[in-house]
Amino acid sequence: MSSPNAESTAFRSALEVIRAVEPRVADAIGAELADQRESLKLIASENYASPATLLAMGNWFSDKYAEGTVGRRFYAGCQNVDTVEALAAEHARELFGAAHAYVQPHSGIDANLVAFWAILADRVESPALKKAQVRQVNDLTEADWFALRRELGNQRMLGMSLDAGGHLTHGFRPNISGKMFDQRSYGTDPATGLIDYDRVAEAAREFKPLILVAGYSAYPRKVNFRIMREIADSVGATFMVDMAHFAGLVAGKVFTGDFDPVPHAHIVTTTTHKSLRGPRGGMVLCQPELADQVDRGCPMVLGGPLPHVMAAKAVALAEARRPDFADYASRIVANAQALAEGLLRRGATLVTGGTDNHLAIIDVTSYGLTGRQAEQALLDSGIVTNRNSVPQDPNGAWYTSGIRIGTPALTTRGLGTAEMDQTAELIHTVLSQTTPGANADGTPSKAKYVLDPAVADKVSRQAAELLTGFPLYGSVDLT
Ligand code: DSN
């Protein structure tokens, strides 16, 4: 462990150097720390990376180009980049028990694009693609290229529907995956809100996807990856899991056996900054047969790797291999369950009636609100969340009917189950005292809301008070 003094000195010195060039940037960085310290952060996809992880990104690795892979680069002088990329990959393989790890993706979308490409290259029966893989691309004729585009396009993907908690990159229209793939989705059982594996199997039998995708950004339950793999195998699909949200729970051995995607999936993608608590970025883990294609991620779909971020991934993954990370991961779930129980006890409605992971979805229609109204009212009260669709959402993806809450960040900060109950009380107070507003012409608004500023002020003060016992980056004094 570094000394608290070293951490404080490092950040203060960094800001002093930045301030000498553009003081407004230094001020914004300082203000961001102040804001994060003061608010009750319940965004399920956010966290607080360690000082070591943050500092590993602010250095001269940022200046280096390193297209290619370890030991096989398109630029000279990559020996130090090789060191950090190999280290990050080794930590990832060891942490997750994966055969292969590719740590270059810049984000979750990038990681998914790398995975899609690897699966297409592995699975699509295309004579033109075979030629493209073995020959110099200049040798392909116009007819070969035409065939290649035809054969790669319109392949089938089956993923979880957006309103049930799936992710945009799993074949939905606003994302490129929804434009390249012929996509169908499986939802959840309307009565329970849970994945109905028989229905997934039925959809897979009917649709015969090339890729079956599991994973979510707003589903509050475990997924049985053994069953999903059996479904994929029964129709000859490649099974891909996007574990971006719950990678920390896999790393911390909270999700094991049927609920650990790594032994069951052909390919697993993740971000590194959510429950895994690393730097902002992505990563792909895969079975050996997909490794060569995955390693072509750059330049196939990625720009030059970000060596400074790979260095930070190596640091964060090393942290996640320590025994205390398992304790952190189990506290995330205990906190999410305490928060969910606290809300249920006060009369809130939760999608699926609770949680067994790091997040919960409050159906705010039971408070007479849209997600957008609830999100803003909570923000006014010092509670940072995001609005989210609920299954079969009547308010659509912009206004929504839900609020997603998650505990990875507050758990990092040290809050426990008692504080989660207090947090539930604050959320319930705001939502039960907010009413829908009206447009200027008197029609009901899905965005406007009425909340007595005195209530918002009181809850903000209570939220700040709750946080005083849990200083964020407590060693860092920027004054
Ligand atoms: N934006 C992330 C989330 O909040 O879940 C997913 O990409």
mmCIF file of N, CA, C and O in Angstrom, residues 116 157-160 169-170 186 211-215 228 238-242:
data_model
loop_
_atom_site.group_PDB
_atom_site.id
_atom_site.type_symbol
_atom_site.label_atom_id
_atom_site.label_comp_id
_atom_site.label_asym_id
_atom_site.label_seq_id
_atom_site.Cartn_x
_atom_site.Cartn_y
_atom_site.Cartn_z
ATOM 1 N N PHE A 116 -17.907 -9.888 -32.035
ATOM 2 C CA PHE A 116 -18.746 -10.179 -33.206
ATOM 3 C C PHE A 116 -17.874 -10.552 -34.402
ATOM 4 O O PHE A 116 -18.157 -11.490 -35.132
ATOM 5 N N MET A 157 -28.601 -12.910 -34.789
ATOM 6 C CA MET A 157 -28.214 -12.782 -33.376
ATOM 7 C C MET A 157 -29.475 -12.802 -32.510
ATOM 8 O O MET A 157 -30.459 -12.135 -32.827
ATOM 9 N N LEU A 158 -29.408 -13.558 -31.429
ATOM 10 C CA LEU A 158 -30.524 -13.587 -30.471
ATOM 11 C C LEU A 158 -29.991 -13.056 -29.143
ATOM 12 O O LEU A 158 -29.031 -13.611 -28.592
ATOM 13 N N GLY A 159 -30.579 -11.965 -28.658
ATOM 14 C CA GLY A 159 -30.101 -11.369 -27.402
ATOM 15 C C GLY A 159 -31.283 -10.946 -26.547
ATOM 16 O O GLY A 159 -32.441 -11.013 -26.967
ATOM 17 N N MET A 160 -30.976 -10.480 -25.364
ATOM 18 C CA MET A 160 -32.042 -10.090 -24.435
ATOM 19 C C MET A 160 -32.632 -8.736 -24.857
ATOM 20 O O MET A 160 -31.882 -7.827 -25.241
ATOM 21 N N THR A 169 -25.911 -2.843 -27.578
ATOM 22 C CA THR A 169 -24.939 -3.472 -28.482
ATOM 23 C C THR A 169 -25.270 -4.934 -28.768
ATOM 24 O O THR A 169 -24.520 -5.604 -29.457
ATOM 25 N N HIS A 170 -26.387 -5.419 -28.224
ATOM 26 C CA HIS A 170 -26.759 -6.807 -28.469
ATOM 27 C C HIS A 170 -27.771 -6.882 -29.613
ATOM 28 O O HIS A 170 -28.707 -7.670 -29.578
ATOM 29 N N TYR A 186 -35.085 -12.151 -26.800
ATOM 30 C CA TYR A 186 -35.900 -12.857 -25.814
ATOM 31 C C TYR A 186 -36.148 -11.891 -24.670
ATOM 32 O O TYR A 186 -35.283 -11.085 -24.316
ATOM 33 N N ILE A 211 -25.364 -16.366 -33.289
ATOM 34 C CA ILE A 211 -24.835 -15.941 -31.979
ATOM 35 C C ILE A 211 -25.989 -15.858 -30.982
ATOM 36 O O ILE A 211 -26.998 -15.204 -31.244
ATOM 37 N N LEU A 212 -25.814 -16.513 -29.849
ATOM 38 C CA LEU A 212 -26.749 -16.315 -28.729
ATOM 39 C C LEU A 212 -26.019 -15.449 -27.713
ATOM 40 O O LEU A 212 -24.913 -15.801 -27.273
ATOM 41 N N VAL A 213 -26.614 -14.308 -27.373
ATOM 42 C CA VAL A 213 -25.967 -13.386 -26.429
ATOM 43 C C VAL A 213 -26.706 -13.397 -25.094
ATOM 44 O O VAL A 213 -27.934 -13.279 -25.052
ATOM 45 N N ALA A 214 -25.951 -13.529 -24.020
ATOM 46 C CA ALA A 214 -26.505 -13.341 -22.676
ATOM 47 C C ALA A 214 -25.749 -12.174 -22.040
ATOM 48 O O ALA A 214 -24.625 -11.857 -22.436
ATOM 49 N N GLY A 215 -26.368 -11.599 -21.038
ATOM 50 C CA GLY A 215 -25.749 -10.431 -20.402
ATOM 51 C C GLY A 215 -26.730 -9.282 -20.455
ATOM 52 O O GLY A 215 -27.683 -9.303 -21.233
ATOM 53 N N MET A 228 -27.981 -21.570 -20.695
ATOM 54 C CA MET A 228 -27.876 -20.784 -21.933
ATOM 55 C C MET A 228 -26.912 -21.456 -22.915
ATOM 56 O O MET A 228 -27.160 -21.472 -24.126
ATOM 57 N N THR A 238 -22.968 -19.859 -31.483
ATOM 58 C CA THR A 238 -21.844 -19.491 -30.623
ATOM 59 C C THR A 238 -22.419 -18.725 -29.437
ATOM 60 O O THR A 238 -23.262 -17.839 -29.612
ATOM 61 N N PHE A 239 -21.969 -19.073 -28.241
ATOM 62 C CA PHE A 239 -22.531 -18.458 -27.037
ATOM 63 C C PHE A 239 -21.598 -17.356 -26.537
ATOM 64 O O PHE A 239 -20.449 -17.616 -26.183
ATOM 65 N N MET A 240 -22.140 -16.142 -26.534
ATOM 66 C CA MET A 240 -21.365 -14.973 -26.107
ATOM 67 C C MET A 240 -22.029 -14.370 -24.862
ATOM 68 O O MET A 240 -23.246 -14.229 -24.819
ATOM 69 N N VAL A 241 -21.217 -14.029 -23.877
ATOM 70 C CA VAL A 241 -21.750 -13.359 -22.686
ATOM 71 C C VAL A 241 -21.081 -11.993 -22.544
ATOM 72 O O VAL A 241 -19.853 -11.882 -22.604
ATOM 73 N N ASP A 242 -21.907 -10.975 -22.376
ATOM 74 C CA ASP A 242 -21.406 -9.641 -22.073
ATOM 75 C C ASP A 242 -21.583 -9.458 -20.562
ATOM 76 O O ASP A 242 -22.692 -9.252 -20.073
#
